[in-house]
PDB file of C-alpha atoms in Angstrom:
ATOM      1  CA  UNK A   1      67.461 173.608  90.458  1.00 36.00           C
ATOM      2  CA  UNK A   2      69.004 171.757  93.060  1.00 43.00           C
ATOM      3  CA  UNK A   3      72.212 172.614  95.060  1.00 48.00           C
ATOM      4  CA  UNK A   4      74.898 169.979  94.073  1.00 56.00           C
ATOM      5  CA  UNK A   5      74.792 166.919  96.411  1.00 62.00           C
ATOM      6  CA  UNK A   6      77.764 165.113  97.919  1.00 71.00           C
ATOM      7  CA  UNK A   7      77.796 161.139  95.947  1.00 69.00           C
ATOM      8  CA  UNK A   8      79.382 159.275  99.039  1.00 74.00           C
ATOM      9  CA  UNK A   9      78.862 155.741  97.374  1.00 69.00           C
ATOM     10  CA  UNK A  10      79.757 157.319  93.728  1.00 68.00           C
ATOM     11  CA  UNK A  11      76.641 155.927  92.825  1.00 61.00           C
ATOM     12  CA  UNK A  12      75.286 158.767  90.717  1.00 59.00           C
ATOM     13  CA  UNK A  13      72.816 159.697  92.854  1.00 59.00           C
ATOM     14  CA  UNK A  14      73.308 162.128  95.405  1.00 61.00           C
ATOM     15  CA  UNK A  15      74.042 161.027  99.338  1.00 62.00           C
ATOM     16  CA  UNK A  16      70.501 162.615 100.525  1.00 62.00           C
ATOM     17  CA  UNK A  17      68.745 160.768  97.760  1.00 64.00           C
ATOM     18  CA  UNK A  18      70.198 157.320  98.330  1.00 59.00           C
ATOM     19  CA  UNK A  19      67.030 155.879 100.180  1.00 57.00           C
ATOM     20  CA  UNK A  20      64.248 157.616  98.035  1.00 58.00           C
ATOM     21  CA  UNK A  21      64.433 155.635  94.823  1.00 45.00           C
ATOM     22  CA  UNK A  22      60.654 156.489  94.178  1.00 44.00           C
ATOM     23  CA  UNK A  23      59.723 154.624  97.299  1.00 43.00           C
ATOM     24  CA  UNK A  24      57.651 156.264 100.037  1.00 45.00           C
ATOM     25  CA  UNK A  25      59.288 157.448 102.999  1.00 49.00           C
ATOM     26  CA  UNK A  26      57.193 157.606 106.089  1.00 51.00           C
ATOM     27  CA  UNK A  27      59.639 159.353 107.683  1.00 59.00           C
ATOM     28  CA  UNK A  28      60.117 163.114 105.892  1.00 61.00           C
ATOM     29  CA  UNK A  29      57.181 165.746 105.795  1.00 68.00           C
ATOM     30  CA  UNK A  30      55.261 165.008 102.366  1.00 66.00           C
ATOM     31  CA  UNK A  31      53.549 168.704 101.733  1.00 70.00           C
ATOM     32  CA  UNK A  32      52.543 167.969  98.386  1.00 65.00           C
ATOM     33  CA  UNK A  33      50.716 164.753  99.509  1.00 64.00           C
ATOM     34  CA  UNK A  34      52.323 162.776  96.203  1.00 56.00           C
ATOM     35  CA  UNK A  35      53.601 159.514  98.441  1.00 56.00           C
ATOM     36  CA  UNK A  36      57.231 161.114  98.125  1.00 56.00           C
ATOM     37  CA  UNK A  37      59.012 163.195 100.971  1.00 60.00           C
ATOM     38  CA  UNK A  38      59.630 166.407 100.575  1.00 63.00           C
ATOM     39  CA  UNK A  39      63.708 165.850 101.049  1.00 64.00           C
ATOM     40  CA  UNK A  40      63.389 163.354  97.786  1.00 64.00           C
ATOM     41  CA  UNK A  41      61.400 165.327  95.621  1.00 60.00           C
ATOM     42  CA  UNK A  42      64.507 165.957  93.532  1.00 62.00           C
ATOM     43  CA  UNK A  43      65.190 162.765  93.343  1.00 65.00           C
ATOM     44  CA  UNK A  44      62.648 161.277  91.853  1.00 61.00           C
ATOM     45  CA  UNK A  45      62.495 159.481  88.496  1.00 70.00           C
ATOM     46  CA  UNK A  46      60.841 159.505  85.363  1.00 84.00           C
ATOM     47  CA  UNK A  47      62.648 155.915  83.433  1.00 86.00           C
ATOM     48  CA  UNK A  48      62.359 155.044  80.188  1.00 88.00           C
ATOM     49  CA  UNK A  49      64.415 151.935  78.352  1.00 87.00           C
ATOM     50  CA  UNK A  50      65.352 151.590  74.591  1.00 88.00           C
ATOM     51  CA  UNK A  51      67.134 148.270  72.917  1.00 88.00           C
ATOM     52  CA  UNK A  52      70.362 148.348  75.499  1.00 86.00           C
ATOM     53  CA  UNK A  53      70.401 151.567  77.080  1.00 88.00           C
ATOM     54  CA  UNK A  54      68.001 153.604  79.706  1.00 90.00           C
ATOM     55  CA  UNK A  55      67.010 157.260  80.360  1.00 91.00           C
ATOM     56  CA  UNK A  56      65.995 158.766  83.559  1.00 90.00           C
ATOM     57  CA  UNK A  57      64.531 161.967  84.030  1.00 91.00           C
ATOM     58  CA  UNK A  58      65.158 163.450  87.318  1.00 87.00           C
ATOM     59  CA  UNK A  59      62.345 166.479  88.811  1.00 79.00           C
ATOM     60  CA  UNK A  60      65.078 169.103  88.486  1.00 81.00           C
ATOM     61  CA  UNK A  61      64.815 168.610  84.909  1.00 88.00           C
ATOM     62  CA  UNK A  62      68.320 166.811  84.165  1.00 90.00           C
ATOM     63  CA  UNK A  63      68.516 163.745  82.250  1.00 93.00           C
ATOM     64  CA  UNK A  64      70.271 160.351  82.843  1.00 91.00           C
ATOM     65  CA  UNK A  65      71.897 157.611  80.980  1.00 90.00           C
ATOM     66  CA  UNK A  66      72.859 154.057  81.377  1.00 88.00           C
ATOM     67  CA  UNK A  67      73.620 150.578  79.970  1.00 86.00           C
ATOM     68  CA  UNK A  68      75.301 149.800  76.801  1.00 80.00           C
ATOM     69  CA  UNK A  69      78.516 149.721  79.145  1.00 77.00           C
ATOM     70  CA  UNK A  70      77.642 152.159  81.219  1.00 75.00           C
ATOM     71  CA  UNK A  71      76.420 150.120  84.808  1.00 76.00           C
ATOM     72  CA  UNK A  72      76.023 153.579  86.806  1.00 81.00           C
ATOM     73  CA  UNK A  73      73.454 156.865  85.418  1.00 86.00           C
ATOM     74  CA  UNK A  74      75.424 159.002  83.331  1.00 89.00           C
ATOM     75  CA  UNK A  75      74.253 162.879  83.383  1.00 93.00           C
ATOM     76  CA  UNK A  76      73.523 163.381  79.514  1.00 96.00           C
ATOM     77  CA  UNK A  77      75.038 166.856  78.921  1.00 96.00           C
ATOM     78  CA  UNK A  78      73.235 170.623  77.920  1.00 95.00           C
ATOM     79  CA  UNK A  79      70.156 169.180  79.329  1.00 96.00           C
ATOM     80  CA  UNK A  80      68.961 170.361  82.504  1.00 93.00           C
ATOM     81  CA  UNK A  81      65.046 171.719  81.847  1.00 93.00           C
ATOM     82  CA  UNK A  82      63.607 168.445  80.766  1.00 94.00           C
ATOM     83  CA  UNK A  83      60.118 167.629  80.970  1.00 93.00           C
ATOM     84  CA  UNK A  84      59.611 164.852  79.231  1.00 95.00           C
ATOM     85  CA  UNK A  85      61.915 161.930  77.582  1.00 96.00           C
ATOM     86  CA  UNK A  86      61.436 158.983  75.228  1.00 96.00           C
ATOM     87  CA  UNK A  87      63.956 156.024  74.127  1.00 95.00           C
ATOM     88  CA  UNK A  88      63.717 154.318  70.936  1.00 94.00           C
ATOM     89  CA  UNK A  89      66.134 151.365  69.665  1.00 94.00           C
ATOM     90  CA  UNK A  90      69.366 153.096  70.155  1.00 94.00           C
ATOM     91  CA  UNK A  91      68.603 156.857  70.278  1.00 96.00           C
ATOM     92  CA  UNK A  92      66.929 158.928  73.025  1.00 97.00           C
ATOM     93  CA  UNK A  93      64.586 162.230  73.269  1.00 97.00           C
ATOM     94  CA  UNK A  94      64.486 165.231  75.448  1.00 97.00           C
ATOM     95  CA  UNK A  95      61.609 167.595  75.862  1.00 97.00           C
ATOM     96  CA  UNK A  96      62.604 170.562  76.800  1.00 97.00           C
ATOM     97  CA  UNK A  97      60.426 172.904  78.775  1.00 92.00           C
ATOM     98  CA  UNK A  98      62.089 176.420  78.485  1.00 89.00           C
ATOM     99  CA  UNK A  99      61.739 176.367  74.805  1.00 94.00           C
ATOM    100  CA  UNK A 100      59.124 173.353  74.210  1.00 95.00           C
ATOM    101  CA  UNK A 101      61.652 172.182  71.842  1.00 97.00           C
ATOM    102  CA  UNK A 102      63.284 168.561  70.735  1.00 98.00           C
ATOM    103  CA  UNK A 103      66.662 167.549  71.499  1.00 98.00           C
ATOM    104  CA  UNK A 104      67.599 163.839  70.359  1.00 98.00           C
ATOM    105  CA  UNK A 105      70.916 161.820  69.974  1.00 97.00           C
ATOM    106  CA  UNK A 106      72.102 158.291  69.280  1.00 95.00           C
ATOM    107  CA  UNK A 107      72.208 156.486  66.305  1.00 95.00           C
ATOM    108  CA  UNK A 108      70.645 158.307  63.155  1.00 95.00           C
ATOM    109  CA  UNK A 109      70.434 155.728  59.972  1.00 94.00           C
ATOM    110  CA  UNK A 110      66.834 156.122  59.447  1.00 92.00           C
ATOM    111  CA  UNK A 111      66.958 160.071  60.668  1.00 93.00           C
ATOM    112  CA  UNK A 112      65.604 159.077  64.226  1.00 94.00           C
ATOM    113  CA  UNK A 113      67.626 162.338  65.143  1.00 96.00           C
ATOM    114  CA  UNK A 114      65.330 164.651  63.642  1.00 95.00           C
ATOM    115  CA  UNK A 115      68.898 166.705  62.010  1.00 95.00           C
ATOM    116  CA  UNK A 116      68.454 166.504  58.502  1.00 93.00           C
ATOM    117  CA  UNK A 117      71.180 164.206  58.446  1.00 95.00           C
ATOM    118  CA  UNK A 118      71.846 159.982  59.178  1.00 95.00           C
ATOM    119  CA  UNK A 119      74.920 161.206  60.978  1.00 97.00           C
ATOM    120  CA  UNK A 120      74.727 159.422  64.403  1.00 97.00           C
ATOM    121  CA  UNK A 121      75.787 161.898  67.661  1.00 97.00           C
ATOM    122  CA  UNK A 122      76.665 161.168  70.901  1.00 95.00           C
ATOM    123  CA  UNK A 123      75.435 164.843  72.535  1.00 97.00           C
ATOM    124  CA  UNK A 124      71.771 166.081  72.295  1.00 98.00           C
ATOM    125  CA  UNK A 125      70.932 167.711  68.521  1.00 98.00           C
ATOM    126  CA  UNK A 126      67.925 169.829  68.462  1.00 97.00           C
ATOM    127  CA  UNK A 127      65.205 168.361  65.735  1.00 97.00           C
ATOM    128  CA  UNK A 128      64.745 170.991  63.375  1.00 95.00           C
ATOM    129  CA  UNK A 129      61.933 172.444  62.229  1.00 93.00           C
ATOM    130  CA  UNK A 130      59.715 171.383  65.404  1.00 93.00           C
ATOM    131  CA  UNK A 131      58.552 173.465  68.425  1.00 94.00           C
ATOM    132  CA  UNK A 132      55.620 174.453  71.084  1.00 96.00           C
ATOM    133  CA  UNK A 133      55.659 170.356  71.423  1.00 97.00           C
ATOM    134  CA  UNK A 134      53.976 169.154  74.419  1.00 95.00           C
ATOM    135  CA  UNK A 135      54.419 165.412  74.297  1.00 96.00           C
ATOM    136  CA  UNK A 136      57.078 162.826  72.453  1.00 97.00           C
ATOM    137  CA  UNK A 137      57.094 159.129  71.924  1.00 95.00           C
ATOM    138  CA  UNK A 138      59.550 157.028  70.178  1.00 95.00           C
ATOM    139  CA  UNK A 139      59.291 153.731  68.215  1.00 91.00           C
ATOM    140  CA  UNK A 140      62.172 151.640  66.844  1.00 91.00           C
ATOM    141  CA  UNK A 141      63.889 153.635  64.460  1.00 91.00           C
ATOM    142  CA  UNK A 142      61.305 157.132  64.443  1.00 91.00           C
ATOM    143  CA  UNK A 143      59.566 159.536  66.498  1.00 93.00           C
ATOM    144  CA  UNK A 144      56.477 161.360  67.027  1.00 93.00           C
ATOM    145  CA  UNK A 145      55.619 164.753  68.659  1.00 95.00           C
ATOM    146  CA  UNK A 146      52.258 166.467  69.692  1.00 95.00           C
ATOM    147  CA  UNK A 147      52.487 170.368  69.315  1.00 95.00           C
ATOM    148  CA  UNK A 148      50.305 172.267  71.603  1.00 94.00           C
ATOM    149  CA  UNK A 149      47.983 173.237  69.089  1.00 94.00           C
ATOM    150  CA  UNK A 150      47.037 169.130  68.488  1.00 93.00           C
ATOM    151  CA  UNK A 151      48.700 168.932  65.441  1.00 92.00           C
ATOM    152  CA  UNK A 152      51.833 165.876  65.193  1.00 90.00           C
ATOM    153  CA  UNK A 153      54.653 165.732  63.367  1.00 91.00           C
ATOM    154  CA  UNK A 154      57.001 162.555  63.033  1.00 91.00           C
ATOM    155  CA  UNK A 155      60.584 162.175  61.906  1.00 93.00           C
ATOM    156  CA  UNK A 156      62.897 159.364  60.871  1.00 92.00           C
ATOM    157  CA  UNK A 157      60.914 155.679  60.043  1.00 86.00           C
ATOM    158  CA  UNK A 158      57.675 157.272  61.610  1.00 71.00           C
ATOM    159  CA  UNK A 159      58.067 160.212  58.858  1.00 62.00           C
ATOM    160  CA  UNK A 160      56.030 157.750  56.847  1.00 56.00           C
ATOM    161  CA  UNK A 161      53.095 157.889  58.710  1.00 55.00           C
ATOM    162  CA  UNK A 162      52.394 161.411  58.486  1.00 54.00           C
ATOM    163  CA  UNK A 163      52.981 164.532  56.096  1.00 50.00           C
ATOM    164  CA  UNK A 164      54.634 166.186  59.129  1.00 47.00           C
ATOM    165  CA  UNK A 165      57.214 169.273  58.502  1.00 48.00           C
ATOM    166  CA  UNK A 166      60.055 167.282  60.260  1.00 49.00           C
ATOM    167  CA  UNK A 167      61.967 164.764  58.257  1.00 45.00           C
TER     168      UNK A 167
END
């Protein structure tokens, strides 16, 4: 993790990763030889966009919101060892990489959420049922997941197109 950064434009993003953005910086050492300085690499962004809202997942494994009112990144909370995210219509994903576990939230009439339930939630909800996952996508209203031993499992309108575990 990363030592909190002082947010002199209160733009969400910390004052030493104003000017990364994802953009090369000829300027700082680059050890790692990925086209990012080394003072950014914690700043750099995995992005994602569902119907009126957008994730971003940061390297230090937290996970950001914005739109659907909100014009500046929002830290989603109880998430900070992301490696992977996914947006569908109006819910999001989280892989997380301690536990190689689910977490979704949003809306939750088809059971996009993964919870057992069509009760929408504004915080991440783990998906029950589902672990050792390696890779997510989600599609309007459902979602997929990849274990690590190949085998998927889907939940909410994607349920349909498998006899996965998760609901």
């Amino acid at each position: 993790a990363n030592p909190p950064q002082e947010d002199e434009d209160g733009d969400g993003v910390g004052s030493a990763c104003d000017n990364c953005r994802g953009a090369v910086n000829p300027g700082q050492e680059d050890l790692d030889s990925d086209g990012l300085g080394d003072a950014c690499e914690a700043c750099a962004l995995t992005v994602d966009s569902g119907l009126i809202h957008s994730l971003g997942l940061r390297a230090d494994g937290t996970v950001w919101t914005w739109g659907d009112g909100a014009s500046t990144p929002i830290q989603v909370p109880g998430i900070v060892d992301a490696e992977a995210i996914a947006t569908g219509r109006d819910f999001a994903l989280a892989l997380r990489s301690s536990t190689g576990t689910v977490v979704a939230w949003g809306e939750n009439d088809k059971g996009q959420l993964g919870d057992g339930t069509t009760t929408p939630s504004a915080v991440p909800v783990d998906v029950v049922g589902l672990g050792d996952v390696r890779a997510i996508a989600a599609g309007r209203t459902g979602s997929l997941a990849i274990r690590d031993d190949g085998s998927a499992a889907a939940w909410g309108s994607a349920y349909q197109l498998l006899s996965g575990e998760v609901q």
